[in-house]
Structures are given as C-alpha cells and as structure tokens.
GROMACS .gro file of C-alpha atoms in nm:
model
  335
    1ASP     CA    1  12.353 -14.500  14.441
    2GLY     CA    2  12.429 -14.817  14.627
    3LEU     CA    3  12.420 -15.196  14.644
    4ALA     CA    4  12.109 -15.383  14.753
    5TYR     CA    5  11.926 -15.711  14.718
    6LEU     CA    6  11.587 -15.727  14.550
    7ASP     CA    7  11.399 -15.753  14.882
    8GLU     CA    8  11.583 -15.444  15.009
    9VAL     CA    9  11.486 -15.251  14.696
   10GLU     CA   10  11.124 -15.357  14.741
   11ASN     CA   11  11.127 -15.249  15.105
   12ARG     CA   12  11.266 -14.911  15.008
   13ILE     CA   13  10.989 -14.872  14.748
   14ARG     CA   14  10.731 -14.963  15.015
   15SER     CA   15  10.864 -14.705  15.257
   16ARG     CA   16  10.860 -14.431  14.996
   17SER     CA   17  10.522 -14.526  14.849
   18GLY     CA   18  10.329 -14.570  15.171
   19TYR     CA   19  10.296 -14.948  15.146
   20LYS     CA   20  10.280 -15.155  15.462
   21THR     CA   21  10.555 -15.405  15.539
   22ASP     CA   22  10.515 -15.722  15.328
   23GLU     CA   23  10.229 -15.562  15.131
   24LYS     CA   24  10.236 -15.660  14.765
   25ILE     CA   25  10.360 -15.387  14.532
   26ASN     CA   26  10.161 -15.332  14.214
   27PHE     CA   27  10.435 -15.277  13.960
   28VAL     CA   28  10.346 -15.129  13.620
   29GLY     CA   29  10.517 -15.275  13.314
   30LEU     CA   30  10.666 -15.055  13.043
   31ASP     CA   31  10.399 -15.159  12.791
   32ASP     CA   32  10.117 -15.065  13.028
   33TYR     CA   33  10.286 -14.739  13.123
   34SER     CA   34  10.361 -14.628  12.767
   35GLY     CA   35  10.008 -14.715  12.659
   36ASN     CA   36   9.862 -14.480  12.921
   37VAL     CA   37  10.097 -14.184  12.898
   38ARG     CA   38   9.900 -13.865  12.846
   39SER     CA   39  10.027 -13.574  12.646
   40LYS     CA   40  10.187 -13.323  12.883
   41GLY     CA   41  10.035 -13.515  13.174
   42LYS     CA   42   9.681 -13.407  13.089
   43THR     CA   43   9.381 -13.629  13.142
   44GLY     CA   44   9.113 -13.461  12.934
   45ALA     CA   45   8.841 -13.648  12.756
   46ASP     CA   46   8.942 -13.517  12.412
   47ARG     CA   47   9.190 -13.715  12.208
   48ILE     CA   48   9.437 -13.657  11.928
   49ALA     CA   49   9.494 -13.974  11.726
   50VAL     CA   50   9.834 -14.051  11.578
   51LEU     CA   51   9.774 -14.280  11.281
   52PHE     CA   52  10.094 -14.462  11.184
   53ALA     CA   53  10.139 -14.538  10.812
   54GLU     CA   54  10.466 -14.730  10.790
   55GLY     CA   55  10.595 -14.951  10.510
   56SER     CA   56  10.515 -15.014  10.147
   57ILE     CA   57  10.159 -14.948  10.031
   58ASN     CA   58   9.987 -15.262   9.905
   59ASP     CA   59   9.639 -15.376   9.810
   60GLY     CA   60   9.420 -15.589  10.033
   61GLU     CA   61   9.500 -15.727  10.376
   62LYS     CA   62   9.821 -15.703  10.574
   63SER     CA   63  10.072 -15.987  10.537
   64ASP     CA   64  10.383 -15.820  10.679
   65ASP     CA   65  10.453 -15.607  10.988
   66PHE     CA   66  10.614 -15.331  10.782
   67GLU     CA   67  10.332 -15.276  10.536
   68ILE     CA   68  10.037 -15.045  10.474
   69ALA     CA   69   9.761 -15.272  10.345
   70SER     CA   70   9.475 -15.069  10.199
   71LYS     CA   71   9.189 -15.278  10.339
   72ASP     CA   72   9.326 -15.288  10.693
   73PHE     CA   73   9.439 -14.926  10.690
   74VAL     CA   74   9.100 -14.802  10.571
   75GLU     CA   75   8.943 -14.982  10.867
   76GLU     CA   76   9.178 -14.797  11.102
   77ILE     CA   77   9.091 -14.463  10.942
   78ARG     CA   78   8.721 -14.536  10.985
   79LYS     CA   79   8.773 -14.623  11.351
   80VAL     CA   80   8.933 -14.283  11.402
   81ALA     CA   81   8.661 -14.106  11.205
   82LYS     CA   82   8.378 -14.266  11.406
   83ASN     CA   83   8.535 -14.199  11.746
   84ASP     CA   84   8.371 -13.881  11.873
   85ARG     CA   85   8.634 -13.836  12.144
   86ILE     CA   86   8.904 -13.796  11.880
   87LYS     CA   87   8.905 -13.430  11.778
   88ALA     CA   88   9.209 -13.421  11.549
   89VAL     CA   89   9.435 -13.665  11.365
   90VAL     CA   90   9.808 -13.676  11.295
   91LEU     CA   91   9.903 -13.908  11.008
   92ARG     CA   92  10.260 -14.024  11.064
   93VAL     CA   93  10.393 -14.130  10.722
   94ASN     CA   94  10.707 -14.337  10.680
   95SER     CA   95  10.661 -14.498  10.340
   96PRO     CA   96  10.836 -14.516  10.001
   97GLY     CA   97  10.500 -14.570   9.831
   98GLY     CA   98  10.363 -14.870   9.646
   99SER     CA   99  10.041 -14.957   9.467
  100ALA     CA  100   9.872 -14.664   9.292
  101LEU     CA  101   9.528 -14.815   9.348
  102ALA     CA  102   9.589 -14.872   9.720
  103SER     CA  103   9.723 -14.516   9.754
  104GLU     CA  104   9.408 -14.378   9.592
  105VAL     CA  105   9.183 -14.587   9.817
  106ILE     CA  106   9.364 -14.462  10.128
  107LEU     CA  107   9.365 -14.099  10.011
  108ARG     CA  108   8.990 -14.114   9.951
  109GLU     CA  109   8.930 -14.234  10.306
  110LEU     CA  110   9.158 -13.962  10.443
  111GLN     CA  111   8.962 -13.702  10.245
  112LEU     CA  112   8.643 -13.820  10.414
  113LEU     CA  113   8.818 -13.810  10.752
  114ARG     CA  114   8.938 -13.455  10.694
  115LYS     CA  115   8.578 -13.339  10.643
  116LYS     CA  116   8.511 -13.436  11.006
  117LYS     CA  117   8.838 -13.357  11.183
  118PRO     CA  118   9.163 -13.165  11.129
  119LEU     CA  119   9.427 -13.380  10.958
  120ILE     CA  120   9.797 -13.303  11.005
  121VAL     CA  121  10.078 -13.504  10.846
  122SER     CA  122  10.410 -13.578  11.014
  123MET     CA  123  10.674 -13.726  10.783
  124GLY     CA  124  10.936 -13.968  10.907
  125ASP     CA  125  11.249 -14.077  10.721
  126VAL     CA  126  11.066 -14.135  10.392
  127ALA     CA  127  10.733 -14.009  10.259
  128ALA     CA  128  10.777 -14.045   9.887
  129SER     CA  129  10.563 -14.127   9.584
  130GLY     CA  130  10.257 -14.310   9.719
  131GLY     CA  131  10.369 -14.201  10.066
  132TYR     CA  132  10.343 -13.839   9.954
  133TYR     CA  133  10.021 -13.911   9.764
  134ILE     CA  134   9.833 -14.010  10.078
  135ALA     CA  135   9.975 -13.705  10.260
  136CYS     CA  136   9.929 -13.430  10.003
  137GLN     CA  137   9.575 -13.319  10.093
  138ALA     CA  138   9.617 -13.278  10.467
  139ASP     CA  139   9.556 -12.945  10.640
  140SER     CA  140   9.928 -12.912  10.716
  141ILE     CA  141  10.238 -13.121  10.642
  142PHE     CA  142  10.552 -13.128  10.855
  143ALA     CA  143  10.875 -13.299  10.750
  144LEU     CA  144  11.215 -13.347  10.906
  145PRO     CA  145  11.505 -13.163  10.739
  146ASN     CA  146  11.644 -13.492  10.605
  147THR     CA  147  11.310 -13.654  10.516
  148ILE     CA  148  11.313 -13.807  10.166
  149THR     CA  149  10.992 -13.696   9.997
  150GLY     CA  150  10.847 -13.606   9.660
  151SER     CA  151  10.902 -13.875   9.396
  152ILE     CA  152  10.579 -13.765   9.229
  153GLY     CA  153  10.565 -14.016   8.948
  154VAL     CA  154  10.416 -14.343   8.826
  155PHE     CA  155  10.562 -14.649   8.659
  156SER     CA  156  10.446 -14.995   8.564
  157MET     CA  157  10.623 -15.316   8.475
  158MET     CA  158  10.529 -15.654   8.334
  159PHE     CA  159  10.755 -15.956   8.338
  160ASN     CA  160  10.786 -16.155   8.017
  161ALA     CA  161  10.855 -16.519   8.104
  162GLU     CA  162  10.806 -16.653   7.750
  163LYS     CA  163  11.173 -16.730   7.675
  164LEU     CA  164  11.239 -16.855   8.027
  165MET     CA  165  10.951 -17.103   8.009
  166LYS     CA  166  11.035 -17.214   7.654
  167ASN     CA  167  11.415 -17.234   7.667
  168LYS     CA  168  11.461 -17.356   8.025
  169LEU     CA  169  11.147 -17.559   8.089
  170GLY     CA  170  11.024 -17.647   7.742
  171ILE     CA  171  10.682 -17.496   7.807
  172THR     CA  172  10.500 -17.296   7.542
  173PHE     CA  173  10.164 -17.122   7.547
  174ASP     CA  174   9.877 -17.095   7.302
  175GLN     CA  175   9.586 -16.857   7.346
  176VAL     CA  176   9.227 -16.878   7.236
  177LYS     CA  177   9.052 -16.547   7.291
  178ASN     CA  178   8.734 -16.379   7.177
  179ALA     CA  179   8.860 -16.020   7.205
  180PRO     CA  180   9.189 -15.846   7.120
  181TYR     CA  181   9.279 -15.776   7.484
  182ALA     CA  182   9.126 -16.081   7.650
  183ASP     CA  183   9.465 -16.199   7.783
  184PHE     CA  184   9.608 -15.854   7.854
  185PRO     CA  185   9.824 -15.817   8.054
  186THR     CA  186  10.006 -16.149   8.043
  187ALA     CA  187  10.353 -16.272   8.136
  188THR     CA  188  10.350 -16.548   7.874
  189ARG     CA  189  10.441 -16.326   7.578
  190ALA     CA  190  10.575 -15.983   7.492
  191PHE     CA  191  10.337 -15.690   7.459
  192THR     CA  192  10.228 -15.589   7.113
  193PRO     CA  193  10.299 -15.225   7.020
  194ASP     CA  194   9.930 -15.146   7.072
  195GLU     CA  195   9.931 -15.307   7.417
  196SER     CA  196  10.246 -15.117   7.515
  197ALA     CA  197  10.077 -14.794   7.407
  198LYS     CA  198   9.771 -14.877   7.616
  199MET     CA  199   9.982 -14.951   7.923
  200GLN     CA  200  10.168 -14.623   7.875
  201ALA     CA  201   9.835 -14.441   7.843
  202ILE     CA  202   9.723 -14.590   8.176
  203VAL     CA  203  10.046 -14.476   8.343
  204ASP     CA  204  10.012 -14.127   8.193
  205THR     CA  205   9.653 -14.098   8.316
  206ILE     CA  206   9.748 -14.198   8.670
  207TYR     CA  207  10.044 -13.959   8.664
  208SER     CA  208   9.809 -13.676   8.564
  209THR     CA  209   9.580 -13.773   8.851
  210PHE     CA  210   9.879 -13.767   9.089
  211LYS     CA  211   9.974 -13.415   8.982
  212ARG     CA  212   9.612 -13.301   9.009
  213ARG     CA  213   9.581 -13.440   9.363
  214VAL     CA  214   9.899 -13.256   9.466
  215ALA     CA  215   9.788 -12.935   9.295
  216VAL     CA  216   9.458 -12.936   9.483
  217GLY     CA  217   9.615 -13.028   9.816
  218ARG     CA  218   9.900 -12.780   9.794
  219ARG     CA  219   9.696 -12.507   9.623
  220MET     CA  220   9.916 -12.464   9.318
  221SER     CA  221   9.890 -12.522   8.943
  222GLU     CA  222   9.956 -12.859   8.779
  223VAL     CA  223  10.224 -12.690   8.568
  224MET     CA  224  10.408 -12.590   8.884
  225VAL     CA  225  10.369 -12.941   9.027
  226ASP     CA  226  10.512 -13.090   8.708
  227SER     CA  227  10.817 -12.863   8.737
  228PHE     CA  228  10.934 -13.052   9.047
  229ALA     CA  229  10.757 -13.384   8.986
  230GLN     CA  230  10.870 -13.636   8.721
  231GLY     CA  231  10.982 -13.881   8.987
  232ARG     CA  232  11.243 -13.654   9.148
  233VAL     CA  233  11.305 -13.680   9.521
  234TRP     CA  234  11.372 -13.395   9.763
  235SER     CA  235  11.492 -13.352  10.117
  236GLY     CA  236  11.252 -13.207  10.371
  237THR     CA  237  11.434 -12.873  10.356
  238GLU     CA  238  11.410 -12.863   9.976
  239ALA     CA  239  11.044 -12.970   9.990
  240LEU     CA  240  10.969 -12.673  10.215
  241GLY     CA  241  11.114 -12.435   9.957
  242LEU     CA  242  10.907 -12.597   9.683
  243GLY     CA  243  10.584 -12.582   9.881
  244LEU     CA  244  10.549 -12.958   9.915
  245VAL     CA  245  10.539 -12.924  10.294
  246ASP     CA  246  10.434 -12.646  10.531
  247GLY     CA  247  10.711 -12.663  10.787
  248LEU     CA  248  10.995 -12.856  10.943
  249GLY     CA  249  10.938 -13.035  11.269
  250ASN     CA  250  10.903 -13.366  11.446
  251LEU     CA  251  10.596 -13.558  11.555
  252ASP     CA  252  10.552 -13.338  11.863
  253ARG     CA  253  10.520 -13.028  11.647
  254ALA     CA  254  10.259 -13.200  11.431
  255ILE     CA  255  10.061 -13.296  11.743
  256ALA     CA  256  10.081 -12.938  11.870
  257SER     CA  257   9.958 -12.814  11.532
  258ALA     CA  258   9.666 -13.059  11.542
  259ALA     CA  259   9.575 -12.939  11.892
  260ALA     CA  260   9.581 -12.577  11.780
  261LYS     CA  261   9.374 -12.656  11.472
  262ALA     CA  262   9.110 -12.827  11.689
  263ASN     CA  263   9.132 -12.562  11.964
  264LEU     CA  264   9.236 -12.821  12.222
  265LYS     CA  265   9.417 -12.737  12.544
  266ASP     CA  266   9.336 -13.043  12.750
  267TYR     CA  267   9.384 -13.366  12.557
  268ARG     CA  268   9.561 -13.699  12.542
  269VAL     CA  269   9.730 -13.878  12.254
  270VAL     CA  270   9.619 -14.220  12.132
  271THR     CA  271   9.781 -14.430  11.859
  272PHE     CA  272   9.639 -14.632  11.572
  273PRO     CA  273   9.674 -14.912  11.477
  274GLU     CA  274   9.684 -15.028  11.836
  275PRO     CA  275  10.015 -15.205  11.908
  276ASN     CA  276   9.998 -15.583  11.934
  277ASP     CA  277  10.174 -15.777  12.203
  278ARG     CA  278  10.437 -16.035  12.102
  279PHE     CA  279  10.192 -16.328  12.103
  280GLU     CA  280   9.942 -16.144  11.881
  281SER     CA  281  10.220 -16.052  11.640
  282ILE     CA  282  10.333 -16.414  11.614
  283MET     CA  283   9.977 -16.539  11.562
  284ARG     CA  284   9.915 -16.280  11.290
  285ARG     CA  285  10.228 -16.390  11.111
  286LEU     CA  286  10.124 -16.753  11.133
  287LYS     CA  287   9.775 -16.680  11.003
  288GLY     CA  288   9.745 -16.858  10.670
  289THR     CA  289  10.111 -16.961  10.686
  290SER     CA  290  10.259 -17.293  10.782
  291VAL     CA  291  10.490 -17.307  11.083
  292SER     CA  292  10.763 -17.462  10.868
  293GLU     CA  293  10.750 -17.163  10.632
  294GLU     CA  294  10.797 -16.924  10.925
  295VAL     CA  295  11.091 -17.131  11.050
  296VAL     CA  296  11.255 -17.120  10.707
  297LYS     CA  297  11.196 -16.744  10.687
  298ALA     CA  298  11.359 -16.691  11.026
  299ALA     CA  299  11.655 -16.911  10.929
  300VAL     CA  300  11.709 -16.726  10.601
  301GLN     CA  301  11.690 -16.391  10.779
  302GLU     CA  302  11.946 -16.504  11.035
  303GLN     CA  303  12.189 -16.624  10.767
  304THR     CA  304  12.153 -16.332  10.525
  305GLY     CA  305  12.142 -16.043  10.772
  306GLN     CA  306  12.095 -15.708  10.598
  307GLU     CA  307  12.063 -15.880  10.260
  308PHE     CA  308  11.730 -16.018  10.379
  309GLU     CA  309  11.576 -15.678  10.298
  310LEU     CA  310  11.680 -15.727   9.935
  311ILE     CA  311  11.513 -16.067   9.934
  312ARG     CA  312  11.194 -15.908  10.065
  313GLU     CA  313  11.210 -15.643   9.794
  314ILE     CA  314  11.256 -15.905   9.523
  315LYS     CA  315  10.956 -16.090   9.664
  316GLY     CA  316  10.765 -15.762   9.656
  317LEU     CA  317  10.821 -15.736   9.281
  318ARG     CA  318  10.538 -15.984   9.243
  319ASN     CA  319  10.301 -15.717   9.373
  320MET     CA  320  10.419 -15.482   9.098
  321ASN     CA  321  10.356 -15.718   8.809
  322GLY     CA  322  10.113 -15.552   8.570
  323LYS     CA  323  10.018 -15.278   8.817
  324ALA     CA  324  10.065 -14.904   8.813
  325MET     CA  325  10.300 -14.815   9.097
  326MET     CA  326  10.359 -14.495   9.292
  327ALA     CA  327  10.693 -14.600   9.437
  328MET     CA  328  11.056 -14.501   9.423
  329PRO     CA  329  11.216 -14.723   9.155
  330PHE     CA  330  11.539 -14.741   9.355
  331ARG     CA  331  11.653 -14.825   9.706
  332LEU     CA  332  11.810 -14.559   9.929
  333ASN     CA  333  12.082 -14.652  10.176
  334ILE     CA  334  12.195 -14.342  10.367
  335GLN     CA  335  12.485 -14.392  10.609
   0.00000   0.00000   0.00000
C-alpha cells in the first residue's frame, strides 16, 4: 500500500486506534494473540478442550517433544476431567502407536474422562495401532481422507546379544537362578522354546484385548474386527467404510461435533498440554541431560538432516526390547 518508516506506521496506528500523539502502543504478540483466540469470536464461560496426542506412545515421563508419555499424558487428561468449565473434549491423535502398556493406561484414563464429558476424536496424518487403541472408545471419531489408521495388531521383540558379546568383546554370561523364568526375558541368551511360547502367549492375549476394546468401542463383534485387523493399515476413507471411524473431517468438524454433543452454543476452545515458550522447551530438554549431550545431538541432527529421524527410531528400539508393542512395524514416507 505504500512506503513508510516505522515511526510513520506507528503514528498511523495511533490515529486509527484513538491513541494520543506519542502515547505508547500496546502491541500484542502472535503467541499472546493465538493463546486467546476464541472459537467463532465467542467469549462464553464454557470450554471445549483440544487434547493433543502427538508422537510415539511410551511409558513413564516425557523425554522428547514428539512423544506421548503415559505418566505426563494421564496428568493432562486429569486436568481436563477436573476442570468444571470444560464441557467437552476433542482428542487430536497423530501417533503411530507404541507401548501396549502405555496405550492401555491412557485408554483407561480416557474412559474415566468420557463418563464425565463427551469425548470426540480427531485424527491427523496417522492414528494407527496404539494411536487407534486410545481413540477407539470415543463417542465419535473423525479422520481425514488420507489419514493412516487401523494397524490393529501387537508384536514383541527381544534382542539377543549373546554372540555379539562373546565373539566381539569376549564376554560370556552365567546364570544362577532359583526359578525357571527368573532371568526371563534376557538379552544375554536365546529364548528356550518354552520361553518363546510364553512370549507369544502374552502377545496373543494383548492382541485379543485390542480386538475386544475396538469391538466395544465401535459396537461390532470381535470376529468382524479381526476381519480387518491383523496389523493392516487403512486410509481414512477406507476406515469409514469399515466402521473404524464415524466420519471424515478436520479438527474444526470434531470441535463442532463436541459442541453439539455437549449442547454448547457459546464456548471457547482451549488446548492441552499448554504450549511451552522457547525457554521452557530448552529447559525441559536439558532436564537430566548434560549440555554437551544436547550440543552433540544438535550437531548430529544438522549433519544428518532427514536421516536423523532414522537415528531417533533406532534409539527408540531400546524402548521395544522385551515389551509388547502396539505400533506399526514399518516406517511410512508418503511424498
């Protein structure tokens, strides 16, 4: 529209905003503005909470920005449940899954939340395996047409480092135990046939639980669930045809559905977990970690670029060791 110096721009703002000459202008930063935007400009006391579940699902406390840590996430769910001003909840899921135990812990807390308030799920790019597990018992589920979902299945793995330790490092192991399974599972030797059978039985039991959770949440038989389960993935459009989701739509549609379910006309949207500023994010990363380690991590990320994600996934294999996992056993790269 024209050329102007900063002082001229400020004077124009003053003239249009009713400020006196030389009066200080109270500018609002983008972070402050976005944090106070109300849905459709409404200022009602009632709230709809959008609970973001993004990243792999892991046990315990959060150690990475792109992670759903069961302990921390349960605390967020309880905050939402206890807040009387929040009348409905939208769970925004963007997760390929992860720990079966963590997924069960989170689902249990969501079940308790749903007894108090309507719970609607909005799926992002991926809501598969454990990501679908935590979503399957919501009142309604909305996906995007190209959402990757499903992957109803369970697997487990255990690394055997016996030959590596013996042949490369000259280290061998001897066990003294007072029960047949006292050292089970272990990475220092191969499983016995009986131990392998027990591990498979654990996986089968958890898989049956997965199918049962989906059957209850989607109001269908376990036989029907098994017909499209077995670890297979589906697009959002395919999932709609199978009954895995209730409709196609973005986050706005899920929020509108939550408002209708709670009979809300005047409301505002709040997000959980609350976003951290840059300083808080840095301090959280440094918590329990040496500065030198963070510097090395940043340097490796800069040098490896996109391959850094593969390094993170390899590191994440440690979380899978000996655990039952509800996760996609492959990596999708859609271009």
